[in-house]
Coordinates of C-alpha atoms in Angstrom, one line a residue:
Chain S
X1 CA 50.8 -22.4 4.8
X2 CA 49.4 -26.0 4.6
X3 CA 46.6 -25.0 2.8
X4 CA 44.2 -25.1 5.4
X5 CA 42.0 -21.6 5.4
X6 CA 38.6 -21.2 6.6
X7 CA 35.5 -21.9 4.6
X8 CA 33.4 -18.9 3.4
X9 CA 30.3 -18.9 2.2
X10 CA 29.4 -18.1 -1.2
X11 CA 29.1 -14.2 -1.7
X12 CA 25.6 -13.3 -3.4
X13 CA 27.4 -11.8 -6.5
X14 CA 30.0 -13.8 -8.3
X15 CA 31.5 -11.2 -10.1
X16 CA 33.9 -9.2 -7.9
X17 CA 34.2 -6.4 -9.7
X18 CA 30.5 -6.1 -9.8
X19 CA 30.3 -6.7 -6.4
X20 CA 32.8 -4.2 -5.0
X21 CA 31.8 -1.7 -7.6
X22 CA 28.0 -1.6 -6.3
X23 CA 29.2 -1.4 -2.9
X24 CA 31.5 1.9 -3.9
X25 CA 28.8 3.3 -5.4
X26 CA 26.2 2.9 -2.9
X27 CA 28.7 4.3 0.2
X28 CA 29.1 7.0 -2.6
X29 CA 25.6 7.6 -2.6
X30 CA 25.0 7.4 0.9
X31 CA 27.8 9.6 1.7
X32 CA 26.1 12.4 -0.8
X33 CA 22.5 12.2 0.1
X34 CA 23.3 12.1 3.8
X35 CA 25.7 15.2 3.1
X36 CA 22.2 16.6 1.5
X37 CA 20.4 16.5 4.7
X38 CA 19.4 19.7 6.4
X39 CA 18.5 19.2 10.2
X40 CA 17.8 22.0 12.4
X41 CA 18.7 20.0 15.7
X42 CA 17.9 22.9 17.5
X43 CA 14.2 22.3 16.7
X44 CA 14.8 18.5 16.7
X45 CA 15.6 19.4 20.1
X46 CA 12.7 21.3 20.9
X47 CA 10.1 18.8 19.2
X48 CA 11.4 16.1 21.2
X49 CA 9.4 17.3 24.1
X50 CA 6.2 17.2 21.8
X51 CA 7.1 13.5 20.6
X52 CA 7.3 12.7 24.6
X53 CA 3.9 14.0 25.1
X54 CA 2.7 12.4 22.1
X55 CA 4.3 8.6 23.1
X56 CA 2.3 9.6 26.4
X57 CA -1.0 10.8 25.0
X58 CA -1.4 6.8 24.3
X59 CA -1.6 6.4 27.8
X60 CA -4.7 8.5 28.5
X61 CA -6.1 8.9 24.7
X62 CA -9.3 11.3 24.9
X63 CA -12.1 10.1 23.1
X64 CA -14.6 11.9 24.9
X65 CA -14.0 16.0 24.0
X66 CA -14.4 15.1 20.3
X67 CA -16.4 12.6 20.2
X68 CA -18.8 13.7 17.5
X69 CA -16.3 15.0 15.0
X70 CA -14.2 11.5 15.2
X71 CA -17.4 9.3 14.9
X72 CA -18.6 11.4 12.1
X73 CA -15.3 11.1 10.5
X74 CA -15.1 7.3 10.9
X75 CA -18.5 6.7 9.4
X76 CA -17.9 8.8 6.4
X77 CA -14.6 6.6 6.1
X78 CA -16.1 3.5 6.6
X79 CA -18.7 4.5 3.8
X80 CA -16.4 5.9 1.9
X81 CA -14.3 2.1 2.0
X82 CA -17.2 0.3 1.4
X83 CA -18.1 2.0 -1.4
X84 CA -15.3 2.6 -3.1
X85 CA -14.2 -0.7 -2.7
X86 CA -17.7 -2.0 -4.7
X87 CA -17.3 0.4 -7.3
X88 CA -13.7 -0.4 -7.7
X89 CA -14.0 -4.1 -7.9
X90 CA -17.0 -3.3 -10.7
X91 CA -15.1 -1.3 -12.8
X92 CA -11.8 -3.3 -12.0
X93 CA -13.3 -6.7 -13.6
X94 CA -13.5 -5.8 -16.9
X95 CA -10.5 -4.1 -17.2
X96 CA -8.7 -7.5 -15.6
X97 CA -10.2 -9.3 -18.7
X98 CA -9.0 -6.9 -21.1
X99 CA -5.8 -6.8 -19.6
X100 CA -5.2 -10.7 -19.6
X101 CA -3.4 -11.5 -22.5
X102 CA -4.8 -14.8 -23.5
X103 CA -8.3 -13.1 -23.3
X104 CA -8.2 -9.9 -25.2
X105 CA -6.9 -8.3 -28.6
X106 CA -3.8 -6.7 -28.9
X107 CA -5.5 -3.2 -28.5
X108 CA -7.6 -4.0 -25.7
X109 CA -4.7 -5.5 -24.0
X110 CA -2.4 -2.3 -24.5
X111 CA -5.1 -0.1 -23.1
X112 CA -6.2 -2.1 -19.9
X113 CA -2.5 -2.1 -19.3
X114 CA -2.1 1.6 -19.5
X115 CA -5.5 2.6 -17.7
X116 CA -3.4 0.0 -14.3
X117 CA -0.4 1.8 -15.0
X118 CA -1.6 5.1 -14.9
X119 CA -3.4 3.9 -12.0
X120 CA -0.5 2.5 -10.5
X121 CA 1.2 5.8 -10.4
X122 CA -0.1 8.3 -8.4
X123 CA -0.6 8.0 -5.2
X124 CA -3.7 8.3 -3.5
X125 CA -3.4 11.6 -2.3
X126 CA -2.0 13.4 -5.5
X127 CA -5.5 11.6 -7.7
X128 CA -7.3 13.3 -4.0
X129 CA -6.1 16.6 -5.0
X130 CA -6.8 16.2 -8.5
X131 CA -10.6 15.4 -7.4
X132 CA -11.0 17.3 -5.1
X133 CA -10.4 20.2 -7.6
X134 CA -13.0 18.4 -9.6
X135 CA -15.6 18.1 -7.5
X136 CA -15.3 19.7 -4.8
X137 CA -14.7 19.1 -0.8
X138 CA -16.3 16.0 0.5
X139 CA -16.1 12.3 0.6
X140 CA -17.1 12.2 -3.2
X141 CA -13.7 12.9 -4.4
X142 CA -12.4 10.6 -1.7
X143 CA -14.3 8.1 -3.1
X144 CA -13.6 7.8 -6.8
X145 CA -9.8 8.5 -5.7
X146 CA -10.2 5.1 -3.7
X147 CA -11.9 3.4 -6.6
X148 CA -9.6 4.5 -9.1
X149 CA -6.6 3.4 -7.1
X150 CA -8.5 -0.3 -6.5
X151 CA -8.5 -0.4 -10.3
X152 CA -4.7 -0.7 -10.3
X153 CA -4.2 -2.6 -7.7
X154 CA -6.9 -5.7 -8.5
X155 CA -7.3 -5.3 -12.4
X156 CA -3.4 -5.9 -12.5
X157 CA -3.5 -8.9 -9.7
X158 CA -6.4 -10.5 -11.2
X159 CA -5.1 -10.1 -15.2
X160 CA -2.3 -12.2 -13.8
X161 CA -4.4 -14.6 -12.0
X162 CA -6.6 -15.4 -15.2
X163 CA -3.3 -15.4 -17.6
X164 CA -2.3 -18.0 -15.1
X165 CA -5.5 -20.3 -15.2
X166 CA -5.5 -24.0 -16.4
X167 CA -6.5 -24.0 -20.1
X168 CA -7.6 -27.5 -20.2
X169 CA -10.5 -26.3 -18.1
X170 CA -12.1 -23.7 -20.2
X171 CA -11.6 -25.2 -23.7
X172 CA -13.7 -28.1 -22.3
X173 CA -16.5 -25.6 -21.8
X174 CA -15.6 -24.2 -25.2
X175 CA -15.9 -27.7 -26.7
X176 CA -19.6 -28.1 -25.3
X177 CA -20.6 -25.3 -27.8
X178 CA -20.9 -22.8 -25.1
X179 CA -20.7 -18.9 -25.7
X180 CA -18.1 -16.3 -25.1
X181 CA -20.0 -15.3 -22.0
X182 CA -20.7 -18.9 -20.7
X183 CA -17.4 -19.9 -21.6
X184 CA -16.5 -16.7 -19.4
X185 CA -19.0 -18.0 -16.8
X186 CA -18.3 -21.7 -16.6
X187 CA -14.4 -21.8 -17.8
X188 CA -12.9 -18.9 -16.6
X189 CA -14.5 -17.6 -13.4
X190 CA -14.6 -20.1 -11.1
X191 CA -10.9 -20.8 -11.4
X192 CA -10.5 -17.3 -10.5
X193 CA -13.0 -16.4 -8.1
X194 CA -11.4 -17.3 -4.7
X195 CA -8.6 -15.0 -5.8
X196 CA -11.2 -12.3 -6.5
X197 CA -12.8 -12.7 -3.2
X198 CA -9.2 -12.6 -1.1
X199 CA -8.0 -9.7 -3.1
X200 CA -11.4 -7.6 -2.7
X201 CA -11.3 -8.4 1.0
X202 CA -7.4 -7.0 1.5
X203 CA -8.4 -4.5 -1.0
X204 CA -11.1 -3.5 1.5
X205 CA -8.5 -3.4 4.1
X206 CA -6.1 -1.1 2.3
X207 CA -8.6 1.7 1.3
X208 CA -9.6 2.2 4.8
X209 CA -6.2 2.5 5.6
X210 CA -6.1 5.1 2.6
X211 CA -9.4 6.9 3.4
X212 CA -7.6 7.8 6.7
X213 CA -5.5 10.3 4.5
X214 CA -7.5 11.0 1.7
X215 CA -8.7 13.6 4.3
X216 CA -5.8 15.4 4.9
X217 CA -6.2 17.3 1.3
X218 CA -10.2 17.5 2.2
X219 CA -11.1 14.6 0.3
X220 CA -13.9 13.5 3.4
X221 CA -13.0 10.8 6.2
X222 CA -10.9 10.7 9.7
X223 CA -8.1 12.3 7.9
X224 CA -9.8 16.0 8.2
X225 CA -10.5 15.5 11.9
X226 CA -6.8 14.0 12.6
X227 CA -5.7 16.8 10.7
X228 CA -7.2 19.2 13.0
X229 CA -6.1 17.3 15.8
X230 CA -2.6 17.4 14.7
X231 CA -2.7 21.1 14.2
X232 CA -3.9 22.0 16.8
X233 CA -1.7 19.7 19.2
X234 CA -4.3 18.3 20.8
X235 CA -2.0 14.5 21.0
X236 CA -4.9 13.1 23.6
X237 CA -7.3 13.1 20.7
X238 CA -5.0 12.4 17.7
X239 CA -3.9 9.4 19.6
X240 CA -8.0 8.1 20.3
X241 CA -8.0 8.5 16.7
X242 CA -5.0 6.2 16.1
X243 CA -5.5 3.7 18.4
X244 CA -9.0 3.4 16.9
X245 CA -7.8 3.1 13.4
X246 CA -5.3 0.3 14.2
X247 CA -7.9 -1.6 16.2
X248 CA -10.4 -1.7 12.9
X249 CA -7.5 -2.7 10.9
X250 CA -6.6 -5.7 13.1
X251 CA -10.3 -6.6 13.4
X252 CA -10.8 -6.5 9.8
X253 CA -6.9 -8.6 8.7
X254 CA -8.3 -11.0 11.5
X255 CA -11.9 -10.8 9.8
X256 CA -10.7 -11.3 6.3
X257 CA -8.4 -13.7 7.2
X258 CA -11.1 -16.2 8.8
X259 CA -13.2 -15.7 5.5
X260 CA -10.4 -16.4 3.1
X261 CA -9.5 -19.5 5.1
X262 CA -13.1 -20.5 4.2
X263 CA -13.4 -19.8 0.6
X264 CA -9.9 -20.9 -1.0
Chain N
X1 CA -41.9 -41.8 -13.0
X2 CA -41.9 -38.8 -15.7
X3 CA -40.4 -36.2 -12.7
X4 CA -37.1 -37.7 -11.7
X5 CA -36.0 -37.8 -15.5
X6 CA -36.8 -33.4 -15.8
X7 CA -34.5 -33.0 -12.6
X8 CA -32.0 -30.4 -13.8
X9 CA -28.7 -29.7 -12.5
X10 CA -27.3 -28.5 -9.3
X11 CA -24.3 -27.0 -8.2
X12 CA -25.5 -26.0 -4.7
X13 CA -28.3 -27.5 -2.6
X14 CA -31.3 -25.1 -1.9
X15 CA -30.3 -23.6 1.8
X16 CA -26.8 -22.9 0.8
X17 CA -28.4 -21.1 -2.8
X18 CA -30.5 -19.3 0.3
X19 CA -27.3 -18.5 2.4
X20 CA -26.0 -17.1 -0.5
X21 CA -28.5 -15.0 -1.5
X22 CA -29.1 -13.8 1.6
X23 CA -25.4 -12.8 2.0
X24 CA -26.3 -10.5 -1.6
X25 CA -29.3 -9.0 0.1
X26 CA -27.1 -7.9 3.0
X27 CA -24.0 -6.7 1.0
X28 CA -26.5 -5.0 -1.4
X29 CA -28.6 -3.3 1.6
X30 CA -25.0 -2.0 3.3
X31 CA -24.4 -0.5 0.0
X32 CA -27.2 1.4 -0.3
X33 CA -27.3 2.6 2.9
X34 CA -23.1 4.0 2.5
X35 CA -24.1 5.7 -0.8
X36 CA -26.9 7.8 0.5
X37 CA -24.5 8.5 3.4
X38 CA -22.2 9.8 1.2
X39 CA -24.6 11.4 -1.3
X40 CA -26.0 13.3 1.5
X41 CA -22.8 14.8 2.0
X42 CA -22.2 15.6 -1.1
X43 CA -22.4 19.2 -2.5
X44 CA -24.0 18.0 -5.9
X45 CA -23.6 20.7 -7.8
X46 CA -19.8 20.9 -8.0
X47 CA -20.5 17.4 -9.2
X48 CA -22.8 17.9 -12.0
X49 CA -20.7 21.4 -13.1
X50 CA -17.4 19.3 -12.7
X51 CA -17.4 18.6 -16.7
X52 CA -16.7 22.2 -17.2
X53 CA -13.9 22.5 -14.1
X54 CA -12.4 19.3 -15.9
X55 CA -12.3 20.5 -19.4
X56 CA -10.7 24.6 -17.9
X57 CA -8.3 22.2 -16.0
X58 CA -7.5 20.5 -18.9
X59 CA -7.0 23.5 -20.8
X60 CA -4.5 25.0 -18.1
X61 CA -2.3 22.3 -18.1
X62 CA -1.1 22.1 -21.2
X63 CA 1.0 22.8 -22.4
X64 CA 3.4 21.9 -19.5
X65 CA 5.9 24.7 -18.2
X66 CA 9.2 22.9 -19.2
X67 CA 11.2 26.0 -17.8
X68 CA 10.2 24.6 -14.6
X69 CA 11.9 21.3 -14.7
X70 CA 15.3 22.7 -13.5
X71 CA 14.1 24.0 -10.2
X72 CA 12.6 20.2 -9.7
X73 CA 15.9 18.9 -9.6
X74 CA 16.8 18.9 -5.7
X75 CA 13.2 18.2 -4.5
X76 CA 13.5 14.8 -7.0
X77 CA 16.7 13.9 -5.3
X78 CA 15.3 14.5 -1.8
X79 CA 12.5 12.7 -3.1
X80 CA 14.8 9.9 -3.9
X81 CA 16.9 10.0 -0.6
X82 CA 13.8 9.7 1.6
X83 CA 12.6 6.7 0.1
X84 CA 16.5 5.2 0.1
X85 CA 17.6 5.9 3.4
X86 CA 13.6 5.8 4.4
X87 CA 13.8 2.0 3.7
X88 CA 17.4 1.5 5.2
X89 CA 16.3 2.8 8.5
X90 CA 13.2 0.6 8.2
X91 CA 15.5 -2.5 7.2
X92 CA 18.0 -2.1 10.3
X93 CA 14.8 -1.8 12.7
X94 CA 12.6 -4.1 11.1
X95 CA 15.2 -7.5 11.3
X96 CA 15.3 -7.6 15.0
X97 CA 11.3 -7.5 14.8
X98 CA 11.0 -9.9 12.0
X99 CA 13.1 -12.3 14.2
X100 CA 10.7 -11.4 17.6
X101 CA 7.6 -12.4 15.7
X102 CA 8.4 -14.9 13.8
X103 CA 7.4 -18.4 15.8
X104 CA 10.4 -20.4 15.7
X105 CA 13.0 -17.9 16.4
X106 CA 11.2 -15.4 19.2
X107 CA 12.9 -15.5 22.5
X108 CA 9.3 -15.7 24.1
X109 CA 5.9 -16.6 22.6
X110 CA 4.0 -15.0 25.1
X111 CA 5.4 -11.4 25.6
X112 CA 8.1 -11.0 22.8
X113 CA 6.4 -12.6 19.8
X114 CA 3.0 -10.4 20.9
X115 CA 4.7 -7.2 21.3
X116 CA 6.3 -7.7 17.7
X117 CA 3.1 -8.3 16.0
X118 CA 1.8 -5.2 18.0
X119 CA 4.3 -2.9 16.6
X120 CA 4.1 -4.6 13.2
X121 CA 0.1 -4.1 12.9
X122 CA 0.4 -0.5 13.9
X123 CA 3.2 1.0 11.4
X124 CA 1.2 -1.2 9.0
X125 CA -2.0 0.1 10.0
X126 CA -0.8 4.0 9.9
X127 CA -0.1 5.3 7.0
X128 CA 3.0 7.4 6.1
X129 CA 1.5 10.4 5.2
X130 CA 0.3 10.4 8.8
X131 CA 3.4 9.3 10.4
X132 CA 4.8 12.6 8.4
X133 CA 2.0 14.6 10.0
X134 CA 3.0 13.2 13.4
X135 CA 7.3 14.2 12.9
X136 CA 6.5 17.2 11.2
X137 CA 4.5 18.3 14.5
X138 CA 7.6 16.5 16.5
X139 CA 10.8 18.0 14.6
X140 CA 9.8 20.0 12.1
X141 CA 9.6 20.2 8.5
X142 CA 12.2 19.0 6.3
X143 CA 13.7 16.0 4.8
X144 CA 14.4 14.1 8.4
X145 CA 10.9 13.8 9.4
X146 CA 10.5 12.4 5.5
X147 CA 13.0 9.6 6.2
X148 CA 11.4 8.6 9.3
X149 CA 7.7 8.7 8.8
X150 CA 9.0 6.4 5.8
X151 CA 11.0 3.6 7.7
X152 CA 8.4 3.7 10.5
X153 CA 5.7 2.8 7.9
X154 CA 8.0 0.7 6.2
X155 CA 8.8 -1.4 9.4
X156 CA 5.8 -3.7 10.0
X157 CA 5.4 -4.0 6.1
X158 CA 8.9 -5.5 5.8
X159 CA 9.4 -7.7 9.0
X160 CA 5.4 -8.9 8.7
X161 CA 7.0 -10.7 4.7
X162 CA 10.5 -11.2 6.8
X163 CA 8.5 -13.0 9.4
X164 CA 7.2 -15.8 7.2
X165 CA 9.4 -15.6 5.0
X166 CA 11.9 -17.1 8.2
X167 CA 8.9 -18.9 9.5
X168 CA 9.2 -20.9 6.1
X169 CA 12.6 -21.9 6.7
X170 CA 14.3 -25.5 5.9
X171 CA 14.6 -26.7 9.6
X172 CA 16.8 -29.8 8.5
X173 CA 19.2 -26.7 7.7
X174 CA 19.2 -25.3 11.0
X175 CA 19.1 -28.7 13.2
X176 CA 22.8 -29.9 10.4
X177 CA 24.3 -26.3 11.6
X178 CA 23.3 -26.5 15.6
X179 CA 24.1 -30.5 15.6
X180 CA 27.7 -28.9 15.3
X181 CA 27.9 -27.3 18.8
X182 CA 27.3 -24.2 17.1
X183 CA 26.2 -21.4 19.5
X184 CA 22.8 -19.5 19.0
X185 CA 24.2 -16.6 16.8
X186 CA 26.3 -19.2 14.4
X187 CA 23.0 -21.2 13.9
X188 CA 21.2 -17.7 12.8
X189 CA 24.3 -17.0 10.8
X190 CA 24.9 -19.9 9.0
X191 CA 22.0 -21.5 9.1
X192 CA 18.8 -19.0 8.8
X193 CA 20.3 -16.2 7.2
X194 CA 21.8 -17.5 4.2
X195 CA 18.0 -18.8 3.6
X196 CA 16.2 -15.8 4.2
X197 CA 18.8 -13.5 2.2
X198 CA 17.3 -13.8 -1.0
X199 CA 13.6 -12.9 0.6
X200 CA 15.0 -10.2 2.2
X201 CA 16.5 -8.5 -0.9
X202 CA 13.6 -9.0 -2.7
X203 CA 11.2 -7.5 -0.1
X204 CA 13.7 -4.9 0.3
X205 CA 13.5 -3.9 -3.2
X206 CA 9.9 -4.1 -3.5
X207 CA 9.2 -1.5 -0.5
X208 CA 11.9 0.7 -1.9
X209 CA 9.5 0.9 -4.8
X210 CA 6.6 1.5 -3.2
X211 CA 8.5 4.1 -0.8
X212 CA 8.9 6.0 -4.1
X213 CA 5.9 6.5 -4.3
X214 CA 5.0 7.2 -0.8
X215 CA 7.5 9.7 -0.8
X216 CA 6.1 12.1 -3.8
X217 CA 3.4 13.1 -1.5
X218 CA 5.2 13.9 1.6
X219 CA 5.8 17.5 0.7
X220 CA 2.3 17.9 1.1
X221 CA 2.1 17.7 4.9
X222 CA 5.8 19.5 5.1
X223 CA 8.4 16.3 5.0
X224 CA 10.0 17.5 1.9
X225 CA 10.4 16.0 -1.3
X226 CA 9.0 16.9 -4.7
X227 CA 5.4 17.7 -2.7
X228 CA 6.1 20.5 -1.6
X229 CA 6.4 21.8 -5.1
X230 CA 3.0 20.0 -6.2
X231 CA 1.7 22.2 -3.1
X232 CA 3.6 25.5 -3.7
X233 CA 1.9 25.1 -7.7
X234 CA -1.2 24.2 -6.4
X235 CA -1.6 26.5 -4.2
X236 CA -1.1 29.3 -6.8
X237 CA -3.1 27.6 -9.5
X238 CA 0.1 27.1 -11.6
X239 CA -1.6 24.2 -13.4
X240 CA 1.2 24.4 -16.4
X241 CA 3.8 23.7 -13.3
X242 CA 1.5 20.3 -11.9
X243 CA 1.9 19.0 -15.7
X244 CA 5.3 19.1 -15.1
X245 CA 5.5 17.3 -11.6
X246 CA 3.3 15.1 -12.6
X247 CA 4.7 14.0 -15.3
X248 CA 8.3 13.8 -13.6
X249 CA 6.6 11.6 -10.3
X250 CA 5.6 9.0 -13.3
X251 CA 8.7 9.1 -14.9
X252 CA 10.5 8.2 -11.8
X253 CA 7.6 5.8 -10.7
X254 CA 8.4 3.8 -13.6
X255 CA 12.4 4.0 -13.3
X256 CA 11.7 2.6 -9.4
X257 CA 9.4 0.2 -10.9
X258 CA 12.2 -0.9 -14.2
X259 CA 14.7 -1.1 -11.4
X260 CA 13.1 -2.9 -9.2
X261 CA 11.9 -5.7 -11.5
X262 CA 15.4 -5.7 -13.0
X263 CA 16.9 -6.8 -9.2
X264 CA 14.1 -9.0 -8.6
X265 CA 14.8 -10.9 -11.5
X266 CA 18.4 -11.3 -11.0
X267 CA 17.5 -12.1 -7.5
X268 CA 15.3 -15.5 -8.3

């Protein structure tokens, strides 16, 4: 007892009862929602054989036997990106200004922000149902279920980007006598614009990602075709599909990457 | 020399203007040529009718069947465990990868650190409903496959942000602790982790969130959750019922995203 104990660091929550109540409440928690788990380890068991043949299906991926349906697939995905991504970013802009606070009324404001939250919401593949019962099978519905999901994702990143921006810089423009629109032009959007361009560009990155499942409920794209794949076991051709949709994603982060270097 | 003095302006010089321009033209031309690809697969008459589907659709849903909400109870908190233990799994797989990749920690630059970034562009690239298409082929339905397809998405989101985030570190930090005699694990102990902790929790937090919402449409593929009611209803045209779910998937979004925001801001 000479008063020399080891040094401890500083635990992230000062309070202790705080701090050991939490941790009660999460090994609570985990305790019931692992209890909640049903496995059948018999078919675990089984399936493990067809996750095997699946790790090797990587090693000898088919491309060949269905060719046509995954080529047709990854055009009408690649359309569907590029298009949805355009229409997104066109109808995302305007709500962005509406939903910046130091540019819009009080209304406007409130209903940009609900038209990102409701946005925000659903994932992709619930608005792809939704559509798809709209207007039918096809990469339509995929389509405006990618643009309506940009809307959320760059109207609310860009709102916050222009109630960010230096002030100084557009009341100068305001003082020249310019109008709302040049003041929008010459004060506003070049501050902004290199954030624009980097979020469109990983914007257009994510909704290919996203047109790969959009499919799945028949909402057009690669999903339909890995879908069929899937069901029917055929791992050879599921994992061409894969190994292709990785390799376009890694070509366009590198892409994207070398052009965001340049503008910003 | 009355033409100097008219001279307006410029921001760019004339071939960059050009460049510019040209790069519209191109952008424009793609465009076109993906719209009339997906025109032409399009059946255009569900379109132009679809103001009538919208408005019977409309009229189904409401109002909502609230006698329904009971029965939603145990997919919600399925729902809610495979997003949870989802991103647990994900966080226990995801540190060792984070600390692969990232530059100044990898045991090896030219095997290690590639094979890291490898396995953190492909979860990132595939997306979970996929990954649930993959385990429900492997072990079945049910709530497991949910959990994993979740952490094995969640992995190369989490160690790609844990990655910089311990690429970012204070060095002078690390060189005080290892000047000590400290052995490799005490320096990560004492010297990274207490610097990365507060990243971690954060990006923790923030793919919880977003697992939330991953995890609502897992159901639909067979991984359990709250989807495979939203199928079931669908799939019997109980539009009364989707009112319902839907509603309940934003009320939860929101509580994930309240939450979330609440940590984060204790956190920084």
């Amino acid at each position: 007892m000479d008063g020399l104990r080891p040094w401890r660091g500083r635990p992230i929550i000062a309070d202790p009862r705080l701090r050991w109540g939490l941790g009660i409440g999460f090994a609570v928690y985990l305790v019931l929602a692992l209890g909640s788990i049903e496995v059948n380890w018999l078919r675990v068991w089984e399936g493990l054989d067809r996750g095997w043949a699946f790790i090797r299906a990587f090693s000898e991926p088919d491309f060949v036997s269905r060719w046509r349906d995954i080529s047709e697939g990854l055009i009408e995905s690649l359309t569907m990106t590029v298009v949805s991504t355009v229409v997104g970013i066109a109808i995302s802009v305007p709500v962005a200004l509406g939903a910046a606070r130091n540019l819009a009324p009080l209304p406007v404001y409130l209903l940009c922000r609900g038209i990102i939250t409701l946005s925000r919401s659903f994932q992709e593949v619930i608005v792809a149902i939704l559509f798809v019962a709209m207007f039918g099978f096809g990469p339509f519905a995929g389509m405006l279920t990618l643009s309506f999901a940009t809307i959320g994702f760059l109207a609310k990143l860009l709102a916050e980007d222009i109630e960010d921006i230096d002030r100084s810089q557009a009341e100068a423009v305001q003082a020249t006598g310019g109008s709302w629109l040049q003041w929008l032009n010459y004060g506003i959007q070049p501050q902004v614009m290199p954030r624009l361009i980097g979020l469109s560009l990983y914007r257009l990155d994510i909704n290919f990602r996203e047109s790969a499942v959009v499919g799945i409920v028949g909402a057009g794209g690669i999903g339909a075709t890995l879908n069929t794949a899937f069901d029917r076991y055929e791992f050879d051709t599921a994992a061409a599909i894969l190994i292709i949709i990785i390799a376009i994603v890694m070509l366009a982060e590198y892409s994207s990457g070398l052009i965001r270097r340049k503008v910003q | 020399m009355p033409m100097t003095a008219s001279r307006a302006w410029q921001r760019r010089t004339t071939s960059t203007q050009l460049a510019i321009w040209f790069g519209w033209l191109l952008g424009v031309a793609l465009f076109v040529y993906c719209w009339r690809e997906i025109s032409a697969a399009t059946t255009w008459f569900f379109v132009t009718d679809s103001p009538r589907v919208i408005a019977d659709i409309g009229s189904r849903m409401v109002p909502p069947a609230w006698s329904y909400v009971p029965t939603l109870w145990q997919p919600l908190w399925d729902t809610l465990n495979i997003a949870t233990l989802g991103t647990l799994l994900a966080l226990v797989m995801a540190v060792p990868v984070a600390f692969m990749a990232a530059s100044n920690t990898t045991p090896n630059t030219y095997i290690v650190r590639p094979l890291a970034l490898l396995v953190i562009v492909s979860s990132r690239s595939i997306n979970s409903l996929i990954w649930a298409l993959l385990l429900v082929a492997v072990m079945g339905p049910g709530v497991l496959a949910g959990v994993f397809a979740i952490s094995l998405r969640s992995i190369g989101f989490i160690a790609k942000l844990l990655y910089e985030a311990i690429e970012e570190i204070d060095t002078t930090q690390v060189e005080a602790i290892a000047s000590t005699g400290a052995s490799r694990t005490q320096v990560m102990a004492w010297g990274i982790l207490p610097q990365i902790m507060p990243a971690f929790a954060g990006i923790a937090v923030f793919r919880w969130d977003i697992n939330i919402r991953e995890s609502t449409v897992l159901g639909l593929v067979g991984a359990g959750g709250i989807g495979l009611q939203l199928q079931s209803s669908l799939n019997i045209l109980a539009w009364p019922q989707v009112t319902v779910i839907l509603l309940l998937i934003i009320a939860t979004v929101l509580f994930s995203e309240w939450v979330s925001a609440r940590v984060r801001h204790a956190i920084i």
